[in-house]
Amino acid sequence: MAFESESSPVKEQEEEEEEENQAPSHHPSAPFDEFFDISTTVDPSYIISSICKLLPPDSRNSHDSRGVDACDDSTVSTKESKADEAKECAASLPEDRVSNPQNNNFDAMDTHDDFDEKLAHRKGQDEGLCHRVERPVASVGEEAWEEYGCILWDLAASRTHAEFMVQNLLLEVLLANLTISQSVRIMEISLGIIGNLACHEVPRKQIVATNGLIEIIVDQLFLDDTPCLCEVCRLLTLGLQGSEGVTWAEALQSEHILCRVLWIAENALNPQLLEKSVGLLLAILESQQEVAPILLPPLMKLGLPSLLINLLAFEMSKLTSERIPERYSVLDLILRAIEALSVIDGYSQQICSNKELFQLIYNLIKLPDKFEVANSCVTAAVLIANILSDATDLASEISQDLPFLEGLLDIFPFASDDLEAQNALWSVIARLLVQVQESEMSLSSLHQYVSFLVSKSDLIEDNLLDHQLDDRNEEHEISTTSGTKFSARTISLRRIISILNQWTTSKDHIAKNNLVGENHANDGNVERLLDCCRKYVE
């Protein structure tokens, strides 16, 4: 008995140590396996184990029926055996639902990526962490699947982990789940994981190479679940933006699928879903040359321009009635899509000739407080420039609208780093000022113009100081009445000089119209603006 009493504490200590070493099955904390050729803060064996946990129930049962649990963490200790384990897991799936693992080719992995750095870098890049949504209570099995799926969703944001996952048949496992699962939460997580994988070149190529996967992804457009639709739109956008965009475009080109895409954008009440669906349309419009010819003709036939203009009208009504920050990005994406369409040969006329569209962006430019929607205003200015280049008669109609001209000048600070937008702004200003006939204006109208220009002299001067560009760098050129082409900026400055000179030479007449006091108050500022403009013209 004395021996037993002395050994009991030893036994208890051994049992406690054994319990501490046994990590819980739902979150094993196995030490880093030196046999895996991957630099990471996460044990690769844990990643593979998590992949196996995502196997559909039928696949797991087939393992149990053989009396072998191929996903048992304790049975594997080397990279080769872990890879074999994953292949064994995937091999148990129905053969018609997964591609042959032997046909999958992978590029060599970069073993020097830092996981923590990657996770920090991905913040704000739309590879975001998965978020739980209000859904019916899931079964215990589904809750466990969700836990492992969310872990892999987050880890897939790292290129190193993403490449390691596809090497170990994650795509085949997800394909099986997308094929047979009835759970929208499982669908969402599966699409989210694939979406993060698609952010990296090698996994994106493997997505395309996995037989039947793209078709299954496209089919998810017909789900009626908002989070799932958000993820599938994000995934399709990433696919179209990659080097394999043609393959994705061919999978989307049927009319009933494109009708569904437009229907989602038109009927989405959730701002995030609207943003993702419009982002998908924008990806098509801005895609490589091989993609647009496949998808743009049927989309135009189905009424894409009208849809975009209707969406813009709705967002503008929201903007003027109430400021909702989560809708600002939607407004910007819609404007970018319309702007992209306005420069595509063969389709631009439908945009540039639409009077409703012009009025909407015209009102946006005149909006007094632009800071919160600065990006949208910059895009609207570029779009106005594109429209005026086709519909030149519009310039004469709005040339006397000083609030509109003021709105254009107010956009300059927001476009300080965008040369194209700067050129577009000068182009619109030049087209407006060319229409001004200062010699034929009444003295009061001329005074209003001069007072307005002087009030914006700081904006004009700051822009000229920040962007001392040669005329050869100006993308927008406008022909004068003599047929000579000058940069839009040069024309604008010459017109400002002419207007100010007309004011200066009319002082005697101004005095007779009781405007002497205002004239004297503006003299110094007028000369300052004149000197600034002359400096950059001469």
mmCIF file of N, CA and C in Angstrom, residues 437-509:
data_model
loop_
_atom_site.group_PDB
_atom_site.id
_atom_site.type_symbol
_atom_site.label_atom_id
_atom_site.label_comp_id
_atom_site.label_asym_id
_atom_site.label_seq_id
_atom_site.Cartn_x
_atom_site.Cartn_y
_atom_site.Cartn_z
ATOM 1 N N GLN A 437 -18.861 84.555 -74.044
ATOM 2 C CA GLN A 437 -18.554 85.721 -74.883
ATOM 3 C C GLN A 437 -18.484 86.947 -73.974
ATOM 4 N N GLU A 438 -17.318 87.155 -73.369
ATOM 5 C CA GLU A 438 -17.195 88.217 -72.371
ATOM 6 C C GLU A 438 -17.405 89.610 -72.946
ATOM 7 N N SER A 439 -17.069 89.794 -74.219
ATOM 8 C CA SER A 439 -17.233 91.121 -74.824
ATOM 9 C C SER A 439 -18.696 91.474 -75.041
ATOM 10 N N GLU A 440 -19.552 90.490 -75.053
ATOM 11 C CA GLU A 440 -20.981 90.713 -75.275
ATOM 12 C C GLU A 440 -21.793 90.610 -73.986
ATOM 13 N N MET A 441 -21.138 90.341 -72.886
ATOM 14 C CA MET A 441 -21.843 90.181 -71.613
ATOM 15 C C MET A 441 -22.167 91.533 -71.005
ATOM 16 N N SER A 442 -23.240 91.590 -70.274
ATOM 17 C CA SER A 442 -23.549 92.793 -69.502
ATOM 18 C C SER A 442 -22.504 92.947 -68.402
ATOM 19 N N LEU A 443 -22.344 94.190 -67.938
ATOM 20 C CA LEU A 443 -21.341 94.441 -66.916
ATOM 21 C C LEU A 443 -21.631 93.663 -65.632
ATOM 22 N N SER A 444 -22.885 93.534 -65.294
ATOM 23 C CA SER A 444 -23.234 92.787 -64.077
ATOM 24 C C SER A 444 -22.897 91.303 -64.232
ATOM 25 N N SER A 445 -23.179 90.741 -65.415
ATOM 26 C CA SER A 445 -22.851 89.324 -65.659
ATOM 27 C C SER A 445 -21.339 89.121 -65.668
ATOM 28 N N LEU A 446 -20.637 90.075 -66.284
ATOM 29 C CA LEU A 446 -19.177 89.985 -66.306
ATOM 30 C C LEU A 446 -18.611 90.076 -64.896
ATOM 31 N N HIS A 447 -19.204 90.941 -64.113
ATOM 32 C CA HIS A 447 -18.750 91.068 -62.726
ATOM 33 C C HIS A 447 -18.976 89.770 -61.953
ATOM 34 N N GLN A 448 -20.089 89.134 -62.180
ATOM 35 C CA GLN A 448 -20.365 87.861 -61.510
ATOM 36 C C GLN A 448 -19.319 86.810 -61.884
ATOM 37 N N TYR A 449 -18.976 86.747 -63.170
ATOM 38 C CA TYR A 449 -17.975 85.785 -63.627
ATOM 39 C C TYR A 449 -16.626 86.058 -62.982
ATOM 40 N N VAL A 450 -16.228 87.366 -62.988
ATOM 41 C CA VAL A 450 -14.919 87.731 -62.429
ATOM 42 C C VAL A 450 -14.886 87.441 -60.928
ATOM 43 N N SER A 451 -15.931 87.788 -60.229
ATOM 44 C CA SER A 451 -15.985 87.533 -58.780
ATOM 45 C C SER A 451 -15.894 86.048 -58.480
ATOM 46 N N PHE A 452 -16.578 85.259 -59.303
ATOM 47 C CA PHE A 452 -16.513 83.812 -59.111
ATOM 48 C C PHE A 452 -15.091 83.291 -59.324
ATOM 49 N N LEU A 453 -14.447 83.694 -60.431
ATOM 50 C CA LEU A 453 -13.095 83.214 -60.728
ATOM 51 C C LEU A 453 -12.113 83.640 -59.643
ATOM 52 N N VAL A 454 -12.247 84.860 -59.166
ATOM 53 C CA VAL A 454 -11.351 85.342 -58.111
ATOM 54 C C VAL A 454 -11.562 84.548 -56.821
ATOM 55 N N SER A 455 -12.805 84.197 -56.532
ATOM 56 C CA SER A 455 -13.078 83.429 -55.308
ATOM 57 C C SER A 455 -12.457 82.038 -55.351
ATOM 58 N N LYS A 456 -12.199 81.533 -56.566
ATOM 59 C CA LYS A 456 -11.609 80.203 -56.728
ATOM 60 C C LYS A 456 -10.134 80.281 -57.134
ATOM 61 N N SER A 457 -9.531 81.460 -56.969
ATOM 62 C CA SER A 457 -8.146 81.624 -57.407
ATOM 63 C C SER A 457 -7.179 80.720 -56.653
ATOM 64 N N ASP A 458 -7.451 80.486 -55.380
ATOM 65 C CA ASP A 458 -6.565 79.611 -54.608
ATOM 66 C C ASP A 458 -6.592 78.184 -55.152
ATOM 67 N N LEU A 459 -7.780 77.680 -55.490
ATOM 68 C CA LEU A 459 -7.880 76.330 -56.057
ATOM 69 C C LEU A 459 -7.149 76.241 -57.391
ATOM 70 N N ILE A 460 -7.317 77.268 -58.223
ATOM 71 C CA ILE A 460 -6.653 77.262 -59.529
ATOM 72 C C ILE A 460 -5.147 77.307 -59.364
ATOM 73 N N GLU A 461 -4.681 78.203 -58.491
ATOM 74 C CA GLU A 461 -3.243 78.353 -58.293
ATOM 75 C C GLU A 461 -2.625 77.098 -57.686
ATOM 76 N N ASP A 462 -3.307 76.517 -56.693
ATOM 77 C CA ASP A 462 -2.787 75.281 -56.072
ATOM 78 C C ASP A 462 -2.675 74.159 -57.085
ATOM 79 N N ASN A 463 -3.669 74.048 -57.953
ATOM 80 C CA ASN A 463 -3.625 72.993 -58.965
ATOM 81 C C ASN A 463 -2.477 73.196 -59.923
ATOM 82 N N LEU A 464 -2.258 74.433 -60.338
ATOM 83 C CA LEU A 464 -1.163 74.711 -61.263
ATOM 84 C C LEU A 464 0.200 74.494 -60.607
ATOM 85 N N LEU A 465 0.308 74.798 -59.335
ATOM 86 C CA LEU A 465 1.568 74.578 -58.622
ATOM 87 C C LEU A 465 1.863 73.095 -58.447
ATOM 88 N N ASP A 466 0.817 72.320 -58.164
ATOM 89 C CA ASP A 466 0.998 70.885 -57.916
ATOM 90 C C ASP A 466 1.189 70.091 -59.192
ATOM 91 N N HIS A 467 0.744 70.606 -60.306
ATOM 92 C CA HIS A 467 0.775 69.838 -61.557
ATOM 93 C C HIS A 467 1.386 70.677 -62.678
ATOM 94 N N GLN A 468 2.656 70.932 -62.553
ATOM 95 C CA GLN A 468 3.364 71.675 -63.585
ATOM 96 C C GLN A 468 3.766 70.698 -64.688
ATOM 97 N N LEU A 469 2.786 70.366 -65.510
ATOM 98 C CA LEU A 469 2.968 69.359 -66.545
ATOM 99 C C LEU A 469 3.148 70.017 -67.900
ATOM 100 N N ASP A 470 3.977 69.410 -68.734
ATOM 101 C CA ASP A 470 4.110 69.885 -70.109
ATOM 102 C C ASP A 470 2.839 69.596 -70.875
ATOM 103 N N ASP A 471 2.581 70.394 -71.897
ATOM 104 C CA ASP A 471 1.379 70.172 -72.702
ATOM 105 C C ASP A 471 1.372 68.801 -73.353
ATOM 106 N N ARG A 472 2.547 68.228 -73.576
ATOM 107 C CA ARG A 472 2.582 66.905 -74.220
ATOM 108 C C ARG A 472 2.027 65.824 -73.308
ATOM 109 N N ASN A 473 1.952 66.084 -72.010
ATOM 110 C CA ASN A 473 1.403 65.110 -71.086
ATOM 111 C C ASN A 473 -0.108 65.239 -70.932
ATOM 112 N N GLU A 474 -0.682 66.269 -71.514
ATOM 113 C CA GLU A 474 -2.126 66.447 -71.420
ATOM 114 C C GLU A 474 -2.828 65.514 -72.392
ATOM 115 N N GLU A 475 -3.738 64.730 -71.887
ATOM 116 C CA GLU A 475 -4.429 63.768 -72.736
ATOM 117 C C GLU A 475 -5.576 64.424 -73.511
ATOM 118 N N HIS A 476 -6.171 65.457 -72.958
ATOM 119 C CA HIS A 476 -7.317 66.096 -73.595
ATOM 120 C C HIS A 476 -6.849 67.316 -74.389
ATOM 121 N N GLU A 477 -7.125 67.329 -75.681
ATOM 122 C CA GLU A 477 -6.829 68.474 -76.520
ATOM 123 C C GLU A 477 -8.112 68.940 -77.190
ATOM 124 N N ILE A 478 -8.244 70.230 -77.335
ATOM 125 C CA ILE A 478 -9.450 70.808 -77.917
ATOM 126 C C ILE A 478 -9.042 71.742 -79.038
ATOM 127 N N SER A 479 -9.766 71.701 -80.139
ATOM 128 C CA SER A 479 -9.487 72.584 -81.268
ATOM 129 C C SER A 479 -10.114 73.954 -81.020
ATOM 130 N N THR A 480 -9.355 75.002 -81.330
ATOM 131 C CA THR A 480 -9.885 76.361 -81.243
ATOM 132 C C THR A 480 -10.605 76.702 -82.543
ATOM 133 N N THR A 481 -11.158 77.887 -82.599
ATOM 134 C CA THR A 481 -11.884 78.302 -83.796
ATOM 135 C C THR A 481 -10.965 78.376 -85.011
ATOM 136 N N SER A 482 -9.684 78.569 -84.766
ATOM 137 C CA SER A 482 -8.735 78.627 -85.882
ATOM 138 C C SER A 482 -8.285 77.249 -86.342
ATOM 139 N N GLY A 483 -8.728 76.222 -85.624
ATOM 140 C CA GLY A 483 -8.348 74.863 -85.990
ATOM 141 C C GLY A 483 -7.120 74.364 -85.275
ATOM 142 N N THR A 484 -6.434 75.252 -84.532
ATOM 143 C CA THR A 484 -5.243 74.841 -83.791
ATOM 144 C C THR A 484 -5.638 74.099 -82.526
ATOM 145 N N LYS A 485 -4.917 73.016 -82.215
ATOM 146 C CA LYS A 485 -5.213 72.229 -81.018
ATOM 147 C C LYS A 485 -4.298 72.641 -79.870
ATOM 148 N N PHE A 486 -4.889 72.880 -78.722
ATOM 149 C CA PHE A 486 -4.145 73.187 -77.514
ATOM 150 C C PHE A 486 -4.622 72.257 -76.408
ATOM 151 N N SER A 487 -3.801 72.139 -75.377
ATOM 152 C CA SER A 487 -4.235 71.353 -74.235
ATOM 153 C C SER A 487 -5.416 72.047 -73.571
ATOM 154 N N ALA A 488 -6.259 71.254 -72.933
ATOM 155 C CA ALA A 488 -7.451 71.809 -72.293
ATOM 156 C C ALA A 488 -7.067 72.804 -71.211
ATOM 157 N N ARG A 489 -5.992 72.535 -70.502
ATOM 158 C CA ARG A 489 -5.566 73.459 -69.457
ATOM 159 C C ARG A 489 -5.163 74.805 -70.049
ATOM 160 N N THR A 490 -4.403 74.770 -71.148
ATOM 161 C CA THR A 490 -3.959 76.009 -71.782
ATOM 162 C C THR A 490 -5.141 76.840 -72.260
ATOM 163 N N ILE A 491 -6.117 76.180 -72.881
ATOM 164 C CA ILE A 491 -7.308 76.889 -73.353
ATOM 165 C C ILE A 491 -8.055 77.511 -72.180
ATOM 166 N N SER A 492 -8.195 76.761 -71.096
ATOM 167 C CA SER A 492 -8.903 77.275 -69.924
ATOM 168 C C SER A 492 -8.221 78.519 -69.374
ATOM 169 N N LEU A 493 -6.903 78.470 -69.234
ATOM 170 C CA LEU A 493 -6.169 79.604 -68.681
ATOM 171 C C LEU A 493 -6.256 80.819 -69.603
ATOM 172 N N ARG A 494 -6.187 80.605 -70.908
ATOM 173 C CA ARG A 494 -6.303 81.726 -71.849
ATOM 174 C C ARG A 494 -7.685 82.369 -71.788
ATOM 175 N N ARG A 495 -8.697 81.531 -71.604
ATOM 176 C CA ARG A 495 -10.040 82.084 -71.511
ATOM 177 C C ARG A 495 -10.200 82.871 -70.203
ATOM 178 N N ILE A 496 -9.621 82.391 -69.118
ATOM 179 C CA ILE A 496 -9.686 83.130 -67.852
ATOM 180 C C ILE A 496 -8.979 84.479 -67.995
ATOM 181 N N ILE A 497 -7.813 84.472 -68.649
ATOM 182 C CA ILE A 497 -7.075 85.720 -68.875
ATOM 183 C C ILE A 497 -7.914 86.705 -69.683
ATOM 184 N N SER A 498 -8.569 86.207 -70.711
ATOM 185 C CA SER A 498 -9.388 87.076 -71.561
ATOM 186 C C SER A 498 -10.545 87.684 -70.784
ATOM 187 N N ILE A 499 -11.187 86.896 -69.966
ATOM 188 C CA ILE A 499 -12.316 87.395 -69.173
ATOM 189 C C ILE A 499 -11.839 88.456 -68.178
ATOM 190 N N LEU A 500 -10.712 88.186 -67.515
ATOM 191 C CA LEU A 500 -10.186 89.147 -66.537
ATOM 192 C C LEU A 500 -9.720 90.431 -67.214
ATOM 193 N N ASN A 501 -9.110 90.306 -68.388
ATOM 194 C CA ASN A 501 -8.685 91.506 -69.124
ATOM 195 C C ASN A 501 -9.885 92.350 -69.543
ATOM 196 N N GLN A 502 -10.939 91.695 -69.957
ATOM 197 C CA GLN A 502 -12.156 92.425 -70.330
ATOM 198 C C GLN A 502 -12.686 93.212 -69.144
ATOM 199 N N TRP A 503 -12.624 92.591 -67.984
ATOM 200 C CA TRP A 503 -13.063 93.288 -66.759
ATOM 201 C C TRP A 503 -12.156 94.481 -66.453
ATOM 202 N N THR A 504 -10.859 94.297 -66.581
ATOM 203 C CA THR A 504 -9.907 95.360 -66.257
ATOM 204 C C THR A 504 -10.080 96.578 -67.161
ATOM 205 N N THR A 505 -10.339 96.336 -68.442
ATOM 206 C CA THR A 505 -10.487 97.445 -69.398
ATOM 207 C C THR A 505 -11.850 98.104 -69.339
ATOM 208 N N SER A 506 -12.734 97.573 -68.522
ATOM 209 C CA SER A 506 -14.101 98.124 -68.450
ATOM 210 C C SER A 506 -14.350 98.904 -67.164
ATOM 211 N N LYS A 507 -13.280 99.341 -66.515
ATOM 212 C CA LYS A 507 -13.452 99.987 -65.207
ATOM 213 C C LYS A 507 -14.272 101.275 -65.289
ATOM 214 N N ASP A 508 -14.059 102.015 -66.335
ATOM 215 C CA ASP A 508 -14.798 103.274 -66.450
ATOM 216 C C ASP A 508 -16.296 103.020 -66.545
ATOM 217 N N HIS A 509 -16.653 102.005 -67.306
ATOM 218 C CA HIS A 509 -18.073 101.681 -67.444
ATOM 219 C C HIS A 509 -18.627 101.106 -66.139
#
